[in-house]
Structures are given as C-alpha cells and as structure tokens.
C-alpha cells in the first residue's frame, strides 16, 4: 500500500493539489492504526439535496423549464425522447445523464461499464469525531466521515463493502452487518440510525464518459463513486460543448476517445466473460423452493405452476410472483434480501419485488406471473 500512497502523492505534486504524505498528527485522528497516509487539504463537504434544491429553484425562476418527476426515458429518435409514461419531449440538445445511458444502441455502454453496489450506515459514535474525510487504501476498503444532525450532534458515516450488482456470494444484509461490526469495534457504537446503498458505474479506464455521444446527444456516466464532483465536471464540459466553447478537459473525458489500451481491452474481455458466465449459470439454476415454503418477508427463486419464477411473500402473506428474466438482455435476476429487489448480475438492472424498474439499463418491468 505504501507504493499506492506514494504514487498518489506524486499525482498531487504534478497537478498542484495541496497535500501529500501525512504527518503523525493526522494519523492520530483515527481510532484505528494507520501505518502510512496521504492528506488532501482544502476539501469541502456539502449537502447534495440542498445544493440541487437551489439549482432547481434557480432553473424554474429563469423560466421555460419543465421538470417531470418519476418519469423514465425509454427511447430516443432524432430530437425526441419518449418516456415510459407516454410523454414525448423534443429538444435540439439531449443530455443522457441517467447513470446507465438509456440511448445505448450505438455506443454499447453496457459492455464497457462495470456496475457495483456499496453500502453506508449512519450512527451516533461512542467517542469524539475528528473533522475530516477518510478513505482506506486496503481491502476491504472503508470510508469514514460525519455529517451534522439538526440537534448539533455529529452523525458518523461508515461506508464500504463494494461488490458487483447481483453477484453476491452472501446475503446482502451481511454487508451492513460488517460495517456495523467495524463501527462497534473502532467507535464503540451500535446505535445505527440509517442505512443506505448506492449503485456506481465504472469505465474500463476509470475515467468517466462525458461528452458528445451522437450528433445532438451528450452523455455523462461512469463516475466511479465520485458523483458529486464528476457531476459538476460533466455540467461544465457539456454546457461548453453545446455553447461551442473550448473546454480543456473535454478530450480527457470524451466518450469517443481513442481505443482502449491493452490492459483496458483485457478488462473488457474479462468483464464480458463474467456476463456470459452469469447468463449461462442463471439459466441453469433450478428452484429449490415453492411459494408455500416462503416465510413472511422472504423472497426466492421458486417453482410456480411447473415454471421457474421469482416470488416475494410480504408481511401480510401476499405473494408477488414475477418472471426473473431481465428485460434488458435476458439474464436471470437474483434476489436482494436487504432491499427486497431483483438484481441483474449482467448489467446491473434492478427491479422491485413486484417487477417495477428501479435501476437501468432496463426500461421495461419484469413480467408478472
């Protein structure tokens, strides 16, 4: 890990970022042992919802702005976007900032993006919290930071447990449990108030795809867990491209940048080999349960009227049975016990227990059975 940290420090020097190898006083701010560390100075924390609320207010007050909430874009033809709710929106410039680009027919982003989930818990700490944001370089990685609560206390945020969507080797809830164990061991607290999960997309070369994808279409995706900063970068680049202004970063993030380097090509092959493996193994999996075997608040692959299906029995005893075949490219989805969802291990689409689309690239719900 020392080599990784030294390489990062060299990048700071090259880019003129204030920071470098941390002194002992910084390493003492954490309750866990830190052999070597790097510090980036003059960082900031901000509240993303408050930030977006201010942006939306400014947009609406400027006039000629329409915001459609709970509306999923499903197709693009020329200058017109169609939604699953039947709306048609026409514009000279279209920006697909939809995590997974919904207009994927031409650039095949689904084959060039890795989809991962990670987890965060929020809890009150049993000891004083030092200011700062911390990210470990080892495996499994952990991030530690805090946010102020309305009563003035600090809410400790601990994150980690990243894995490919739908490819869990254990129950999803175990990831939250491991974060809780870390909190109890180092911060003497098990008072968990909140749990979150996130879905992140990674490009082959770890640089986001931001820029012009087609003649009048722009894309912003592949933020690799750095969404708040990459989102602002995307806004600056794409607005400059639309206004035909020069942007010195545009070439770096260009989604049509030159072909991948050998190591990126190898990653592409491995990534899509994994997809093929999941497609085949999912089709071969046979049900071990029937609907009658399910307990309240339990989901599983089951045998249903002689067919393979996915079922969730809610706490009232009602069963919700769906065809678990993903509507994107036909892989078999897996049950996510912590979030009551069906997750696709191939390209990361996620569906609610009754089949509604939660995450793309799928735009059609699972078939109800």
mmCIF file of C-alpha atoms in Angstrom:
data_model
loop_
_atom_site.group_PDB
_atom_site.id
_atom_site.type_symbol
_atom_site.label_atom_id
_atom_site.label_comp_id
_atom_site.label_asym_id
_atom_site.label_seq_id
_atom_site.Cartn_x
_atom_site.Cartn_y
_atom_site.Cartn_z
ATOM 1 C CA UNK A 1 0.000 0.000 0.000
ATOM 2 C CA UNK A 2 2.938 2.355 0.520
ATOM 3 C CA UNK A 3 3.635 2.372 -3.229
ATOM 4 C CA UNK A 4 -0.011 3.259 -3.928
ATOM 5 C CA UNK A 5 0.134 6.169 -1.494
ATOM 6 C CA UNK A 6 3.428 7.453 -2.908
ATOM 7 C CA UNK A 7 2.012 7.313 -6.441
ATOM 8 C CA UNK A 8 -0.989 9.327 -5.262
ATOM 9 C CA UNK A 9 1.312 11.891 -3.647
ATOM 10 C CA UNK A 10 3.232 12.225 -6.913
ATOM 11 C CA UNK A 11 -0.063 12.907 -8.721
ATOM 12 C CA UNK A 12 -0.819 15.692 -6.216
ATOM 13 C CA UNK A 13 2.551 17.296 -6.958
ATOM 14 C CA UNK A 14 2.024 17.035 -10.724
ATOM 15 C CA UNK A 15 -1.462 18.567 -10.574
ATOM 16 C CA UNK A 16 -0.625 21.200 -7.975
ATOM 17 C CA UNK A 17 -3.038 19.811 -5.375
ATOM 18 C CA UNK A 18 -2.302 20.937 -1.844
ATOM 19 C CA UNK A 19 -1.414 17.898 0.209
ATOM 20 C CA UNK A 20 0.990 14.995 0.365
ATOM 21 C CA UNK A 21 2.252 12.334 2.734
ATOM 22 C CA UNK A 22 0.531 12.891 6.088
ATOM 23 C CA UNK A 23 2.340 13.609 9.315
ATOM 24 C CA UNK A 24 1.822 11.702 12.559
ATOM 25 C CA UNK A 25 -0.679 14.293 13.854
ATOM 26 C CA UNK A 26 -3.113 13.409 11.049
ATOM 27 C CA UNK A 27 -2.703 9.672 11.562
ATOM 28 C CA UNK A 28 -3.574 10.078 15.243
ATOM 29 C CA UNK A 29 -7.051 11.402 14.375
ATOM 30 C CA UNK A 30 -8.413 7.916 13.731
ATOM 31 C CA UNK A 31 -9.114 5.183 16.303
ATOM 32 C CA UNK A 32 -7.559 2.514 14.069
ATOM 33 C CA UNK A 33 -3.850 2.027 13.367
ATOM 34 C CA UNK A 34 -2.575 3.875 10.280
ATOM 35 C CA UNK A 35 0.912 2.987 9.045
ATOM 36 C CA UNK A 36 1.035 5.454 6.150
ATOM 37 C CA UNK A 37 -1.390 8.093 4.925
ATOM 38 C CA UNK A 38 -1.826 10.885 2.429
ATOM 39 C CA UNK A 39 -3.755 14.088 3.006
ATOM 40 C CA UNK A 40 -5.574 16.376 0.572
ATOM 41 C CA UNK A 41 -6.056 19.840 2.016
ATOM 42 C CA UNK A 42 -8.814 22.407 1.400
ATOM 43 C CA UNK A 43 -11.519 19.812 0.724
ATOM 44 C CA UNK A 44 -15.180 20.625 1.241
ATOM 45 C CA UNK A 45 -18.342 18.822 2.250
ATOM 46 C CA UNK A 46 -21.763 19.918 1.068
ATOM 47 C CA UNK A 47 -25.348 18.695 1.282
ATOM 48 C CA UNK A 48 -26.296 17.357 -2.189
ATOM 49 C CA UNK A 49 -30.071 17.686 -1.747
ATOM 50 C CA UNK A 50 -29.863 21.304 -0.573
ATOM 51 C CA UNK A 51 -27.472 22.003 -3.434
ATOM 52 C CA UNK A 52 -29.874 20.506 -6.009
ATOM 53 C CA UNK A 53 -32.887 22.288 -4.487
ATOM 54 C CA UNK A 54 -31.104 25.623 -5.020
ATOM 55 C CA UNK A 55 -30.240 24.685 -8.622
ATOM 56 C CA UNK A 56 -33.831 23.669 -9.383
ATOM 57 C CA UNK A 57 -35.183 26.880 -7.857
ATOM 58 C CA UNK A 58 -32.806 28.919 -9.993
ATOM 59 C CA UNK A 59 -33.789 26.979 -13.133
ATOM 60 C CA UNK A 60 -37.517 27.387 -12.548
ATOM 61 C CA UNK A 61 -37.203 31.104 -11.797
ATOM 62 C CA UNK A 62 -35.296 31.561 -15.063
ATOM 63 C CA UNK A 63 -38.417 30.380 -16.961
ATOM 64 C CA UNK A 64 -39.005 27.875 -19.783
ATOM 65 C CA UNK A 65 -38.060 24.920 -17.605
ATOM 66 C CA UNK A 66 -40.217 21.817 -17.193
ATOM 67 C CA UNK A 67 -39.337 19.082 -14.702
ATOM 68 C CA UNK A 68 -41.000 15.665 -14.973
ATOM 69 C CA UNK A 69 -40.515 13.692 -11.760
ATOM 70 C CA UNK A 70 -40.860 9.888 -11.547
ATOM 71 C CA UNK A 71 -40.564 9.741 -15.337
ATOM 72 C CA UNK A 72 -38.270 7.258 -17.074
ATOM 73 C CA UNK A 73 -36.818 7.919 -20.533
ATOM 74 C CA UNK A 74 -37.057 4.750 -22.626
ATOM 75 C CA UNK A 75 -36.102 5.626 -26.202
ATOM 76 C CA UNK A 76 -34.579 8.312 -28.391
ATOM 77 C CA UNK A 77 -35.221 9.011 -32.047
ATOM 78 C CA UNK A 78 -33.756 12.100 -33.673
ATOM 79 C CA UNK A 79 -34.601 15.028 -31.395
ATOM 80 C CA UNK A 80 -37.401 13.280 -29.464
ATOM 81 C CA UNK A 81 -37.218 11.339 -26.203
ATOM 82 C CA UNK A 82 -40.093 9.000 -25.347
ATOM 83 C CA UNK A 83 -40.867 8.053 -21.754
ATOM 84 C CA UNK A 84 -42.487 5.009 -20.190
ATOM 85 C CA UNK A 85 -45.420 7.228 -19.146
ATOM 86 C CA UNK A 86 -46.207 8.163 -22.764
ATOM 87 C CA UNK A 87 -44.665 11.655 -22.835
ATOM 88 C CA UNK A 88 -42.634 12.898 -25.785
ATOM 89 C CA UNK A 89 -40.015 15.578 -25.183
ATOM 90 C CA UNK A 90 -38.294 17.276 -28.126
ATOM 91 C CA UNK A 91 -35.066 19.283 -27.913
ATOM 92 C CA UNK A 92 -32.149 20.382 -30.082
ATOM 93 C CA UNK A 93 -29.736 19.103 -27.418
ATOM 94 C CA UNK A 94 -30.320 15.989 -25.328
ATOM 95 C CA UNK A 95 -28.191 15.012 -22.320
ATOM 96 C CA UNK A 96 -28.391 11.402 -21.127
ATOM 97 C CA UNK A 97 -27.268 11.817 -17.511
ATOM 98 C CA UNK A 98 -29.190 8.718 -16.478
ATOM 99 C CA UNK A 99 -26.490 6.655 -14.768
ATOM 100 C CA UNK A 100 -26.755 3.968 -17.438
ATOM 101 C CA UNK A 101 -27.342 5.773 -20.782
ATOM 102 C CA UNK A 102 -30.826 4.835 -21.930
ATOM 103 C CA UNK A 103 -29.861 5.511 -25.585
ATOM 104 C CA UNK A 104 -27.399 2.618 -25.653
ATOM 105 C CA UNK A 105 -27.952 1.148 -29.115
ATOM 106 C CA UNK A 106 -24.993 2.848 -30.802
ATOM 107 C CA UNK A 107 -22.169 3.108 -28.269
ATOM 108 C CA UNK A 108 -22.818 -0.185 -26.375
ATOM 109 C CA UNK A 109 -22.052 1.336 -22.977
ATOM 110 C CA UNK A 110 -23.469 -1.723 -21.219
ATOM 111 C CA UNK A 111 -20.434 -3.698 -22.422
ATOM 112 C CA UNK A 112 -17.946 -1.026 -21.269
ATOM 113 C CA UNK A 113 -19.267 -0.273 -17.787
ATOM 114 C CA UNK A 114 -18.911 -2.237 -14.568
ATOM 115 C CA UNK A 115 -21.824 -1.904 -12.143
ATOM 116 C CA UNK A 116 -21.193 -2.112 -8.422
ATOM 117 C CA UNK A 117 -23.168 -1.609 -5.244
ATOM 118 C CA UNK A 118 -21.788 -0.278 -1.979
ATOM 119 C CA UNK A 119 -23.252 0.479 1.435
ATOM 120 C CA UNK A 120 -23.282 3.152 4.146
ATOM 121 C CA UNK A 121 -24.523 3.203 7.722
ATOM 122 C CA UNK A 122 -25.207 6.326 9.788
ATOM 123 C CA UNK A 123 -24.870 6.141 13.556
ATOM 124 C CA UNK A 124 -24.047 8.139 16.651
ATOM 125 C CA UNK A 125 -20.497 7.498 17.798
ATOM 126 C CA UNK A 126 -19.485 6.446 21.284
ATOM 127 C CA UNK A 127 -16.442 8.735 21.084
ATOM 128 C CA UNK A 128 -15.465 12.176 19.764
ATOM 129 C CA UNK A 129 -15.214 12.535 15.993
ATOM 130 C CA UNK A 130 -12.398 14.449 14.340
ATOM 131 C CA UNK A 131 -13.159 16.597 11.328
ATOM 132 C CA UNK A 132 -12.107 15.183 8.003
ATOM 133 C CA UNK A 133 -12.996 12.535 5.464
ATOM 134 C CA UNK A 134 -11.075 9.267 5.498
ATOM 135 C CA UNK A 135 -10.758 6.523 2.868
ATOM 136 C CA UNK A 136 -8.675 3.391 3.409
ATOM 137 C CA UNK A 137 -6.390 2.042 0.700
ATOM 138 C CA UNK A 138 -6.519 -1.583 1.813
ATOM 139 C CA UNK A 139 -9.115 -4.304 1.228
ATOM 140 C CA UNK A 140 -11.898 -4.325 2.249
ATOM 141 C CA UNK A 141 -11.919 -0.547 1.933
ATOM 142 C CA UNK A 142 -13.758 1.663 4.418
ATOM 143 C CA UNK A 143 -14.722 5.318 4.204
ATOM 144 C CA UNK A 144 -15.312 7.339 7.364
ATOM 145 C CA UNK A 145 -16.780 10.831 7.636
ATOM 146 C CA UNK A 146 -19.507 12.642 9.527
ATOM 147 C CA UNK A 147 -22.401 14.996 8.904
ATOM 148 C CA UNK A 148 -24.051 17.370 11.403
ATOM 149 C CA UNK A 149 -27.511 16.466 12.708
ATOM 150 C CA UNK A 150 -30.235 19.098 13.329
ATOM 151 C CA UNK A 151 -29.644 18.843 17.092
ATOM 152 C CA UNK A 152 -25.972 19.755 16.661
ATOM 153 C CA UNK A 153 -24.621 16.244 17.205
ATOM 154 C CA UNK A 154 -22.463 14.538 14.597
ATOM 155 C CA UNK A 155 -23.698 11.548 12.625
ATOM 156 C CA UNK A 156 -20.879 9.110 11.862
ATOM 157 C CA UNK A 157 -20.991 7.720 8.314
ATOM 158 C CA UNK A 158 -19.156 4.477 7.538
ATOM 159 C CA UNK A 159 -19.151 3.093 4.012
ATOM 160 C CA UNK A 160 -17.724 0.187 2.044
ATOM 161 C CA UNK A 161 -18.475 -3.414 1.041
ATOM 162 C CA UNK A 162 -18.430 -2.810 -2.722
ATOM 163 C CA UNK A 163 -19.391 -5.726 -4.995
ATOM 164 C CA UNK A 164 -20.761 -6.372 -8.485
ATOM 165 C CA UNK A 165 -24.506 -5.852 -8.583
ATOM 166 C CA UNK A 166 -26.347 -9.170 -8.398
ATOM 167 C CA UNK A 167 -23.173 -11.200 -7.814
ATOM 168 C CA UNK A 168 -23.256 -11.519 -4.051
ATOM 169 C CA UNK A 169 -21.620 -14.574 -2.546
ATOM 170 C CA UNK A 170 -23.596 -13.951 0.628
ATOM 171 C CA UNK A 171 -26.860 -12.329 1.680
ATOM 172 C CA UNK A 172 -26.916 -8.584 1.039
ATOM 173 C CA UNK A 173 -27.723 -7.825 4.660
ATOM 174 C CA UNK A 174 -24.289 -9.222 5.630
ATOM 175 C CA UNK A 175 -22.640 -6.144 4.098
ATOM 176 C CA UNK A 176 -24.487 -3.878 6.519
ATOM 177 C CA UNK A 177 -23.560 -6.209 9.367
ATOM 178 C CA UNK A 178 -19.845 -5.970 8.531
ATOM 179 C CA UNK A 179 -19.984 -2.179 8.562
ATOM 180 C CA UNK A 180 -21.786 -2.337 11.914
ATOM 181 C CA UNK A 181 -19.043 -4.605 13.293
ATOM 182 C CA UNK A 182 -16.406 -2.089 12.168
ATOM 183 C CA UNK A 183 -18.307 0.743 13.890
ATOM 184 C CA UNK A 184 -18.691 -1.172 17.129
ATOM 185 C CA UNK A 185 -15.030 -2.225 17.179
ATOM 186 C CA UNK A 186 -13.476 1.177 16.464
ATOM 187 C CA UNK A 187 -16.168 3.671 17.543
ATOM 188 C CA UNK A 188 -17.858 1.770 20.388
ATOM 189 C CA UNK A 189 -21.298 2.239 18.908
ATOM 190 C CA UNK A 190 -24.077 0.045 17.580
ATOM 191 C CA UNK A 191 -26.711 2.800 17.579
ATOM 192 C CA UNK A 192 -27.420 2.652 13.825
ATOM 193 C CA UNK A 193 -29.971 5.245 12.735
ATOM 194 C CA UNK A 194 -29.758 4.977 8.942
ATOM 195 C CA UNK A 195 -28.747 2.581 6.180
ATOM 196 C CA UNK A 196 -28.176 3.423 2.530
ATOM 197 C CA UNK A 197 -26.907 1.686 -0.567
ATOM 198 C CA UNK A 198 -25.651 3.113 -3.846
ATOM 199 C CA UNK A 199 -25.146 1.868 -7.385
ATOM 200 C CA UNK A 200 -21.973 3.020 -9.148
ATOM 201 C CA UNK A 201 -20.689 2.629 -12.696
ATOM 202 C CA UNK A 202 -17.002 2.241 -13.574
ATOM 203 C CA UNK A 203 -15.474 2.670 -17.044
ATOM 204 C CA UNK A 204 -12.718 0.462 -18.438
ATOM 205 C CA UNK A 205 -10.018 3.080 -17.830
ATOM 206 C CA UNK A 206 -11.612 4.555 -14.666
ATOM 207 C CA UNK A 207 -12.223 7.919 -16.392
ATOM 208 C CA UNK A 208 -15.912 8.906 -16.778
ATOM 209 C CA UNK A 209 -17.574 9.101 -20.200
ATOM 210 C CA UNK A 210 -18.576 12.762 -20.530
ATOM 211 C CA UNK A 211 -19.265 14.491 -23.824
ATOM 212 C CA UNK A 212 -20.906 14.174 -27.213
ATOM 213 C CA UNK A 213 -22.151 10.685 -27.973
ATOM 214 C CA UNK A 214 -24.142 11.334 -31.151
ATOM 215 C CA UNK A 215 -24.852 14.387 -33.302
ATOM 216 C CA UNK A 216 -27.231 16.105 -30.871
ATOM 217 C CA UNK A 217 -26.856 13.791 -27.881
ATOM 218 C CA UNK A 218 -24.491 14.082 -24.917
ATOM 219 C CA UNK A 219 -23.719 11.525 -22.231
ATOM 220 C CA UNK A 220 -22.444 11.661 -18.642
ATOM 221 C CA UNK A 221 -21.765 8.386 -16.853
ATOM 222 C CA UNK A 222 -19.143 6.157 -15.229
ATOM 223 C CA UNK A 223 -18.436 8.385 -12.211
ATOM 224 C CA UNK A 224 -16.923 5.503 -10.196
ATOM 225 C CA UNK A 225 -18.298 6.633 -6.805
ATOM 226 C CA UNK A 226 -17.277 10.289 -7.278
ATOM 227 C CA UNK A 227 -20.662 11.546 -8.451
ATOM 228 C CA UNK A 228 -20.877 14.957 -6.801
ATOM 229 C CA UNK A 229 -17.595 16.209 -8.227
ATOM 230 C CA UNK A 230 -17.864 14.360 -11.553
ATOM 231 C CA UNK A 231 -21.408 15.666 -11.999
ATOM 232 C CA UNK A 232 -20.156 19.242 -11.764
ATOM 233 C CA UNK A 233 -17.347 18.432 -14.208
ATOM 234 C CA UNK A 234 -19.920 16.980 -16.612
ATOM 235 C CA UNK A 235 -22.122 20.068 -16.322
ATOM 236 C CA UNK A 236 -19.213 22.347 -17.239
ATOM 237 C CA UNK A 237 -17.977 20.214 -20.143
ATOM 238 C CA UNK A 238 -21.365 19.537 -21.725
ATOM 239 C CA UNK A 239 -22.635 23.114 -21.407
ATOM 240 C CA UNK A 240 -19.425 24.323 -23.084
ATOM 241 C CA UNK A 241 -19.845 21.791 -25.893
ATOM 242 C CA UNK A 242 -23.444 22.867 -26.505
ATOM 243 C CA UNK A 243 -22.417 26.545 -26.490
ATOM 244 C CA UNK A 244 -19.433 25.695 -28.740
ATOM 245 C CA UNK A 245 -16.895 26.928 -26.199
ATOM 246 C CA UNK A 246 -13.463 25.403 -25.710
ATOM 247 C CA UNK A 247 -13.036 23.214 -22.638
ATOM 248 C CA UNK A 248 -9.557 21.939 -21.852
ATOM 249 C CA UNK A 249 -10.917 18.826 -20.134
ATOM 250 C CA UNK A 250 -13.255 17.711 -22.926
ATOM 251 C CA UNK A 251 -10.715 15.451 -24.665
ATOM 252 C CA UNK A 252 -9.851 13.631 -21.418
ATOM 253 C CA UNK A 253 -13.455 12.586 -20.763
ATOM 254 C CA UNK A 254 -14.594 12.227 -24.406
ATOM 255 C CA UNK A 255 -16.815 9.082 -24.610
ATOM 256 C CA UNK A 256 -15.456 8.508 -28.139
ATOM 257 C CA UNK A 257 -11.829 8.780 -27.026
ATOM 258 C CA UNK A 258 -9.233 6.565 -28.759
ATOM 259 C CA UNK A 259 -9.402 2.799 -28.434
ATOM 260 C CA UNK A 260 -8.593 1.197 -25.124
ATOM 261 C CA UNK A 261 -5.076 0.323 -24.035
ATOM 262 C CA UNK A 262 -4.168 -3.401 -23.795
ATOM 263 C CA UNK A 263 -4.948 -3.571 -20.062
ATOM 264 C CA UNK A 264 -8.344 -1.940 -20.710
ATOM 265 C CA UNK A 265 -9.025 -4.401 -23.542
ATOM 266 C CA UNK A 266 -8.214 -7.260 -21.162
ATOM 267 C CA UNK A 267 -10.609 -5.799 -18.603
ATOM 268 C CA UNK A 268 -13.288 -5.560 -21.331
ATOM 269 C CA UNK A 269 -12.846 -9.257 -22.173
ATOM 270 C CA UNK A 270 -12.913 -10.351 -18.517
ATOM 271 C CA UNK A 271 -15.928 -8.170 -17.781
ATOM 272 C CA UNK A 272 -17.998 -9.582 -20.632
ATOM 273 C CA UNK A 273 -16.803 -13.132 -19.964
ATOM 274 C CA UNK A 274 -18.279 -12.658 -16.486
ATOM 275 C CA UNK A 275 -21.541 -11.520 -18.067
ATOM 276 C CA UNK A 276 -21.664 -14.632 -20.267
ATOM 277 C CA UNK A 277 -20.971 -16.834 -17.249
ATOM 278 C CA UNK A 278 -23.814 -15.229 -15.285
ATOM 279 C CA UNK A 279 -26.169 -15.595 -18.256
ATOM 280 C CA UNK A 280 -25.469 -19.330 -18.571
ATOM 281 C CA UNK A 281 -25.417 -20.146 -14.842
ATOM 282 C CA UNK A 282 -28.618 -18.173 -14.247
ATOM 283 C CA UNK A 283 -30.484 -20.151 -16.899
ATOM 284 C CA UNK A 284 -29.204 -23.410 -15.405
ATOM 285 C CA UNK A 285 -30.241 -22.630 -11.816
ATOM 286 C CA UNK A 286 -33.185 -24.742 -10.681
ATOM 287 C CA UNK A 287 -35.698 -23.749 -7.981
ATOM 288 C CA UNK A 288 -35.277 -25.316 -4.541
ATOM 289 C CA UNK A 289 -38.477 -23.867 -3.067
ATOM 290 C CA UNK A 290 -42.142 -23.387 -3.804
ATOM 291 C CA UNK A 291 -44.285 -20.401 -2.847
ATOM 292 C CA UNK A 292 -45.631 -22.367 0.122
ATOM 293 C CA UNK A 293 -42.087 -22.673 1.518
ATOM 294 C CA UNK A 294 -41.638 -18.890 1.810
ATOM 295 C CA UNK A 295 -41.945 -17.193 5.175
ATOM 296 C CA UNK A 296 -43.348 -13.682 5.598
ATOM 297 C CA UNK A 297 -40.957 -11.028 4.221
ATOM 298 C CA UNK A 298 -38.931 -13.606 2.268
ATOM 299 C CA UNK A 299 -38.070 -13.789 -1.422
ATOM 300 C CA UNK A 300 -36.554 -16.552 -3.532
ATOM 301 C CA UNK A 301 -36.425 -18.344 -6.860
ATOM 302 C CA UNK A 302 -39.347 -20.793 -6.709
ATOM 303 C CA UNK A 303 -41.239 -23.340 -8.740
ATOM 304 C CA UNK A 304 -44.559 -21.817 -9.754
ATOM 305 C CA UNK A 305 -47.133 -23.881 -11.683
ATOM 306 C CA UNK A 306 -44.347 -26.016 -13.143
ATOM 307 C CA UNK A 307 -42.241 -22.989 -14.113
ATOM 308 C CA UNK A 308 -39.235 -21.195 -12.660
ATOM 309 C CA UNK A 309 -40.225 -17.850 -11.149
ATOM 310 C CA UNK A 310 -39.280 -15.287 -8.530
ATOM 311 C CA UNK A 311 -41.547 -14.798 -5.540
ATOM 312 C CA UNK A 312 -41.697 -12.478 -2.542
ATOM 313 C CA UNK A 313 -44.166 -13.044 0.298
ATOM 314 C CA UNK A 314 -44.912 -9.747 2.031
ATOM 315 C CA UNK A 315 -45.596 -9.392 5.750
ATOM 316 C CA UNK A 316 -49.334 -9.648 5.093
ATOM 317 C CA UNK A 317 -48.858 -13.055 3.457
ATOM 318 C CA UNK A 318 -49.491 -11.914 -0.131
ATOM 319 C CA UNK A 319 -47.164 -13.429 -2.742
ATOM 320 C CA UNK A 320 -45.783 -11.342 -5.612
ATOM 321 C CA UNK A 321 -44.620 -13.644 -8.403
ATOM 322 C CA UNK A 322 -42.584 -12.448 -11.395
ATOM 323 C CA UNK A 323 -40.584 -13.818 -14.300
ATOM 324 C CA UNK A 324 -36.993 -13.200 -13.136
ATOM 325 C CA UNK A 325 -35.619 -12.836 -16.685
ATOM 326 C CA UNK A 326 -34.183 -9.310 -17.002
ATOM 327 C CA UNK A 327 -35.940 -7.284 -19.689
ATOM 328 C CA UNK A 328 -32.639 -5.734 -20.833
ATOM 329 C CA UNK A 329 -30.766 -8.694 -22.342
ATOM 330 C CA UNK A 330 -32.324 -11.788 -20.815
ATOM 331 C CA UNK A 331 -30.077 -12.609 -17.842
ATOM 332 C CA UNK A 332 -31.662 -14.120 -14.731
ATOM 333 C CA UNK A 333 -32.025 -11.678 -11.827
ATOM 334 C CA UNK A 334 -31.087 -12.561 -8.233
ATOM 335 C CA UNK A 335 -32.986 -11.807 -5.026
ATOM 336 C CA UNK A 336 -31.576 -8.982 -2.851
ATOM 337 C CA UNK A 337 -32.769 -9.743 0.674
ATOM 338 C CA UNK A 338 -31.729 -6.417 2.255
ATOM 339 C CA UNK A 339 -33.540 -4.220 -0.267
ATOM 340 C CA UNK A 340 -36.368 -6.513 -1.411
ATOM 341 C CA UNK A 341 -35.338 -6.267 -5.050
ATOM 342 C CA UNK A 342 -34.436 -8.426 -8.051
ATOM 343 C CA UNK A 343 -30.909 -7.515 -9.235
ATOM 344 C CA UNK A 344 -29.363 -8.424 -12.581
ATOM 345 C CA UNK A 345 -25.778 -9.749 -12.339
ATOM 346 C CA UNK A 346 -25.026 -8.986 -16.005
ATOM 347 C CA UNK A 347 -25.586 -5.249 -16.464
ATOM 348 C CA UNK A 348 -26.926 -4.094 -13.103
ATOM 349 C CA UNK A 349 -30.622 -3.526 -13.789
ATOM 350 C CA UNK A 350 -32.695 -3.670 -10.612
ATOM 351 C CA UNK A 351 -36.414 -4.283 -10.117
ATOM 352 C CA UNK A 352 -38.743 -4.011 -7.124
ATOM 353 C CA UNK A 353 -40.225 -7.175 -5.609
ATOM 354 C CA UNK A 354 -43.268 -6.772 -7.870
ATOM 355 C CA UNK A 355 -41.196 -6.103 -11.006
ATOM 356 C CA UNK A 356 -41.037 -2.304 -11.349
ATOM 357 C CA UNK A 357 -37.770 -0.889 -12.764
ATOM 358 C CA UNK A 358 -35.521 0.616 -10.066
ATOM 359 C CA UNK A 359 -32.227 0.922 -11.993
ATOM 360 C CA UNK A 360 -31.372 0.821 -15.720
ATOM 361 C CA UNK A 361 -30.325 -0.082 -18.310
ATOM 362 C CA UNK A 362 -33.659 -1.972 -18.373
ATOM 363 C CA UNK A 363 -36.666 0.250 -19.092
ATOM 364 C CA UNK A 364 -39.397 -2.418 -19.058
ATOM 365 C CA UNK A 365 -40.662 -4.068 -15.839
ATOM 366 C CA UNK A 366 -40.391 -7.767 -15.077
ATOM 367 C CA UNK A 367 -43.378 -9.762 -16.299
ATOM 368 C CA UNK A 368 -45.874 -10.566 -13.538
ATOM 369 C CA UNK A 369 -46.871 -14.216 -13.248
#
